[in-house]
């Protein structure tokens, strides 16, 4: 059985992680299709006001038909999906827990499908791993990183350390490669943390999740990894793919 999850991705930065994730999952026999469309981000800035506008439901639903319209229908791309995920962390948690929940509810209603966002993907992935204490290693400025920590705390997750990197634009984050990702994870780790979270879908991580876990000696959750996992979870589609880390191991499904 093939599970088809559609993703609404803000702008252009690390969207190529999604075909990479699809290929990795299917090489492991997972049976997944992961089509993606781009939303209009407005101002590319990890600043609260810009993020609130970026995550407005009107912006998300403006391109929703490209994922949900049946093949041959006007405005559709021929890719019918079974669930939809807003593939953005900062422009979901910035609304707070209740606001992010309302964002997902409205997205689901507009799509007529199960829906979620990357922020909820992180919270559910932490629960799936059975850990309680996490460290946040963020690309964001400190104030935005702190809002993510607040979101996790509202989900009853203990955040033992939060590190921001002061990067303002997704475009800059999208230029980071393996070495920068490893440095970010190592700098943000904490001895008390049972897992390390890297919360930015603009950050390429799909190719390096397993390596970062080996380096840190603990589970690592990254934004694009958990976003795909959450989409499959919405469809009760379990996928085992060790190359994508503990979350996609037998323990994490």
Coordinates of C-alpha atoms in Angstrom, one line a residue:
X1 CA 0.0 0.0 0.0
X2 CA 1.3 3.5 -0.9
X3 CA 0.6 6.4 1.4
X4 CA 0.4 9.8 -0.3
X5 CA 1.0 12.8 1.9
X6 CA 0.9 16.4 0.5
X7 CA 3.1 19.1 2.0
X8 CA 2.7 22.9 2.0
X9 CA 6.2 24.2 2.0
X10 CA 7.0 27.9 2.6
X11 CA 9.1 29.4 -0.2
X12 CA 12.3 27.8 -1.4
X13 CA 15.2 26.6 0.7
X14 CA 15.4 22.9 1.7
X15 CA 12.4 21.6 -0.3
X16 CA 14.7 19.1 -2.0
X17 CA 14.8 17.2 1.3
X18 CA 11.3 15.9 0.4
X19 CA 12.1 13.9 -2.8
X20 CA 15.2 12.7 -1.0
X21 CA 13.1 11.5 2.0
X22 CA 10.7 9.9 -0.4
X23 CA 13.5 8.0 -2.2
X24 CA 15.0 6.9 1.1
X25 CA 11.7 5.6 2.4
X26 CA 10.9 3.8 -0.8
X27 CA 14.3 2.2 -0.9
X28 CA 13.5 0.8 2.5
X29 CA 10.2 -0.5 1.2
X30 CA 8.0 2.1 2.9
X31 CA 5.6 2.8 0.0
X32 CA 5.3 6.6 0.3
X33 CA 4.6 9.5 -2.1
X34 CA 5.4 13.0 -0.8
X35 CA 4.2 15.7 -3.3
X36 CA 4.9 19.3 -2.3
X37 CA 3.7 22.7 -3.3
X38 CA 5.2 26.1 -2.3
X39 CA 3.3 28.7 -0.3
X40 CA 3.9 32.5 -0.6
X41 CA 6.0 33.4 2.4
X42 CA 5.8 37.2 2.1
X43 CA 8.8 38.4 4.0
X44 CA 11.5 35.9 4.5
X45 CA 12.3 36.6 8.2
X46 CA 12.4 34.6 11.4
X47 CA 10.6 37.5 13.1
X48 CA 7.3 37.1 14.9
X49 CA 5.2 39.4 12.8
X50 CA 6.5 38.0 9.6
X51 CA 5.9 34.5 10.8
X52 CA 2.4 35.2 11.8
X53 CA 1.7 36.4 8.3
X54 CA 3.6 33.5 6.7
X55 CA 1.4 31.1 8.6
X56 CA -1.9 32.7 7.9
X57 CA -4.5 30.1 6.8
X58 CA -5.3 32.2 3.7
X59 CA -1.7 31.8 2.5
X60 CA -1.8 28.1 3.1
X61 CA -5.2 27.4 1.5
X62 CA -4.3 29.6 -1.6
X63 CA -2.3 26.7 -3.0
X64 CA -4.1 23.8 -1.3
X65 CA -6.0 22.9 -4.5
X66 CA -2.7 22.0 -6.2
X67 CA -2.5 19.1 -3.8
X68 CA -6.1 18.1 -3.3
X69 CA -7.8 18.7 -6.7
X70 CA -8.4 15.4 -8.5
X71 CA -6.5 14.5 -11.6
X72 CA -7.7 16.5 -14.6
X73 CA -9.4 19.1 -12.5
X74 CA -8.7 22.8 -13.0
X75 CA -5.9 24.0 -10.8
X76 CA -4.8 20.5 -9.8
X77 CA -1.5 18.9 -10.5
X78 CA -2.9 15.4 -10.9
X79 CA -1.6 14.4 -7.4
X80 CA -4.4 13.4 -5.1
X81 CA -3.3 13.2 -1.5
X82 CA -4.6 11.5 1.6
X83 CA -3.4 14.0 4.2
X84 CA -1.8 17.4 4.3
X85 CA 0.9 18.8 6.5
X86 CA 2.0 22.5 6.8
X87 CA 5.8 21.9 6.5
X88 CA 6.9 24.8 8.7
X89 CA 7.8 24.9 12.4
X90 CA 8.2 28.6 13.1
X91 CA 5.1 29.7 11.3
X92 CA 3.0 27.3 13.4
X93 CA 4.5 27.4 16.9
X94 CA 4.6 31.2 16.7
X95 CA 0.8 31.1 17.2
X96 CA 1.1 29.3 20.5
X97 CA -0.3 25.9 21.2
X98 CA -4.0 26.8 20.8
X99 CA -3.4 29.0 17.8
X100 CA -1.3 26.3 16.1
X101 CA -4.1 23.9 16.8
X102 CA -6.7 26.2 15.2
X103 CA -4.4 26.6 12.2
X104 CA -4.4 22.9 11.7
X105 CA -8.1 22.6 12.2
X106 CA -8.8 25.2 9.6
X107 CA -6.4 23.6 7.2
X108 CA -8.0 20.2 7.7
X109 CA -11.5 21.7 7.1
X110 CA -10.4 23.4 3.9
X111 CA -8.7 20.3 2.6
X112 CA -11.4 17.8 3.8
X113 CA -8.4 15.7 4.9
X114 CA -6.4 14.9 8.0
X115 CA -3.9 17.7 8.6
X116 CA -1.1 18.7 10.9
X117 CA 2.0 20.9 11.1
X118 CA 5.7 20.5 11.8
X119 CA 5.3 21.9 15.4
X120 CA 2.8 19.1 16.3
X121 CA 5.0 16.6 14.5
X122 CA 7.9 17.4 16.9
X123 CA 5.7 17.0 19.9
X124 CA 4.2 13.7 18.7
X125 CA 7.6 12.4 17.7
X126 CA 9.1 13.1 21.1
X127 CA 6.2 11.2 22.6
X128 CA 6.7 8.3 20.2
X129 CA 10.3 8.0 21.2
X130 CA 9.3 7.8 24.9
X131 CA 11.6 10.6 26.0
X132 CA 10.8 13.5 28.2
X133 CA 13.8 15.8 28.3
X134 CA 15.0 17.5 25.1
X135 CA 17.5 20.1 23.9
X136 CA 16.6 22.5 21.2
X137 CA 19.3 23.4 18.6
X138 CA 17.7 26.1 16.5
X139 CA 18.8 28.2 13.5
X140 CA 16.5 31.0 14.7
X141 CA 17.2 34.1 16.8
X142 CA 16.9 33.4 20.5
X143 CA 13.4 34.9 20.9
X144 CA 11.9 32.7 18.2
X145 CA 13.8 29.6 19.6
X146 CA 12.3 30.4 23.0
X147 CA 8.8 30.3 21.5
X148 CA 9.4 26.8 20.2
X149 CA 10.6 25.8 23.7
X150 CA 7.4 27.3 25.1
X151 CA 5.3 25.3 22.5
X152 CA 7.0 22.1 23.6
X153 CA 6.5 22.8 27.3
X154 CA 2.8 23.3 26.6
X155 CA 2.9 19.7 25.2
X156 CA 4.4 18.6 28.6
X157 CA 7.9 18.1 27.2
X158 CA 10.8 19.2 29.4
X159 CA 13.2 21.5 27.5
X160 CA 16.6 21.4 29.3
X161 CA 18.5 23.6 26.9
X162 CA 17.6 26.0 24.1
X163 CA 20.2 27.4 21.7
X164 CA 19.5 29.9 18.9
X165 CA 21.8 30.7 16.1
X166 CA 20.6 34.2 15.1
X167 CA 19.8 33.4 11.5
X168 CA 17.1 35.6 10.2
X169 CA 16.3 34.2 6.7
X170 CA 15.3 30.8 5.5
X171 CA 17.3 31.5 2.4
X172 CA 20.5 31.6 4.5
X173 CA 19.6 28.5 6.5
X174 CA 19.1 26.6 3.2
X175 CA 22.7 27.1 2.3
X176 CA 23.9 25.2 5.3
X177 CA 25.4 21.7 4.7
X178 CA 26.6 18.7 6.6
X179 CA 29.3 20.4 8.6
X180 CA 27.0 23.2 9.8
X181 CA 24.3 20.8 10.7
X182 CA 26.7 18.7 12.8
X183 CA 28.1 21.8 14.5
X184 CA 24.5 23.1 15.3
X185 CA 23.5 19.7 16.8
X186 CA 26.7 19.4 18.9
X187 CA 26.5 23.0 20.1
X188 CA 22.8 22.6 21.1
X189 CA 23.1 19.3 22.9
X190 CA 23.0 19.0 26.6
X191 CA 24.1 16.1 28.9
X192 CA 20.6 16.0 30.4
X193 CA 18.8 15.8 27.1
X194 CA 17.5 12.5 25.9
X195 CA 17.0 13.8 22.4
X196 CA 18.1 16.8 20.4
X197 CA 15.6 18.8 18.2
X198 CA 16.6 20.8 15.1
X199 CA 13.4 22.8 14.3
X200 CA 13.7 24.4 10.9
X201 CA 12.3 23.0 7.6
X202 CA 14.7 25.4 5.8
X203 CA 17.6 23.3 7.1
X204 CA 18.7 20.3 4.9
X205 CA 19.0 17.3 7.2
X206 CA 17.6 14.2 5.5
X207 CA 21.0 12.9 4.4
X208 CA 22.6 13.3 7.7
X209 CA 20.1 12.3 10.5
X210 CA 21.8 8.9 11.2
X211 CA 25.2 10.5 11.2
X212 CA 24.2 13.2 13.7
X213 CA 22.6 10.6 15.9
X214 CA 25.8 8.5 15.9
X215 CA 27.8 11.6 16.7
X216 CA 25.6 12.6 19.7
X217 CA 24.8 9.1 20.9
X218 CA 21.1 9.9 21.2
X219 CA 18.0 10.4 19.0
X220 CA 17.9 13.5 16.9
X221 CA 14.7 14.9 15.5
X222 CA 14.9 17.3 12.5
X223 CA 12.1 19.4 11.0
X224 CA 11.7 17.7 7.6
X225 CA 12.2 14.2 9.0
X226 CA 9.4 14.7 11.6
X227 CA 7.1 16.4 9.1
X228 CA 7.2 13.4 6.9
X229 CA 6.8 11.0 9.8
X230 CA 3.8 13.0 11.0
X231 CA 2.1 12.8 7.6
X232 CA 2.5 9.1 7.5
X233 CA 1.3 8.8 11.1
X234 CA -1.9 10.6 10.1
X235 CA -2.6 7.7 7.7
X236 CA -1.5 5.0 10.2
X237 CA 1.2 4.1 7.7
X238 CA 4.2 2.8 9.6
X239 CA 7.6 3.1 7.9
X240 CA 10.9 1.6 9.0
X241 CA 14.0 3.3 7.5
X242 CA 17.1 3.2 9.7
X243 CA 18.8 5.8 7.5
X244 CA 16.4 8.3 8.9
X245 CA 17.3 7.7 12.5
X246 CA 15.7 6.4 15.6
X247 CA 12.3 7.9 14.8
X248 CA 12.0 5.6 11.8
X249 CA 13.4 2.5 13.6
X250 CA 11.1 -0.1 15.0
X251 CA 11.2 1.8 18.3
X252 CA 10.1 5.1 16.7
X253 CA 7.1 3.9 14.6

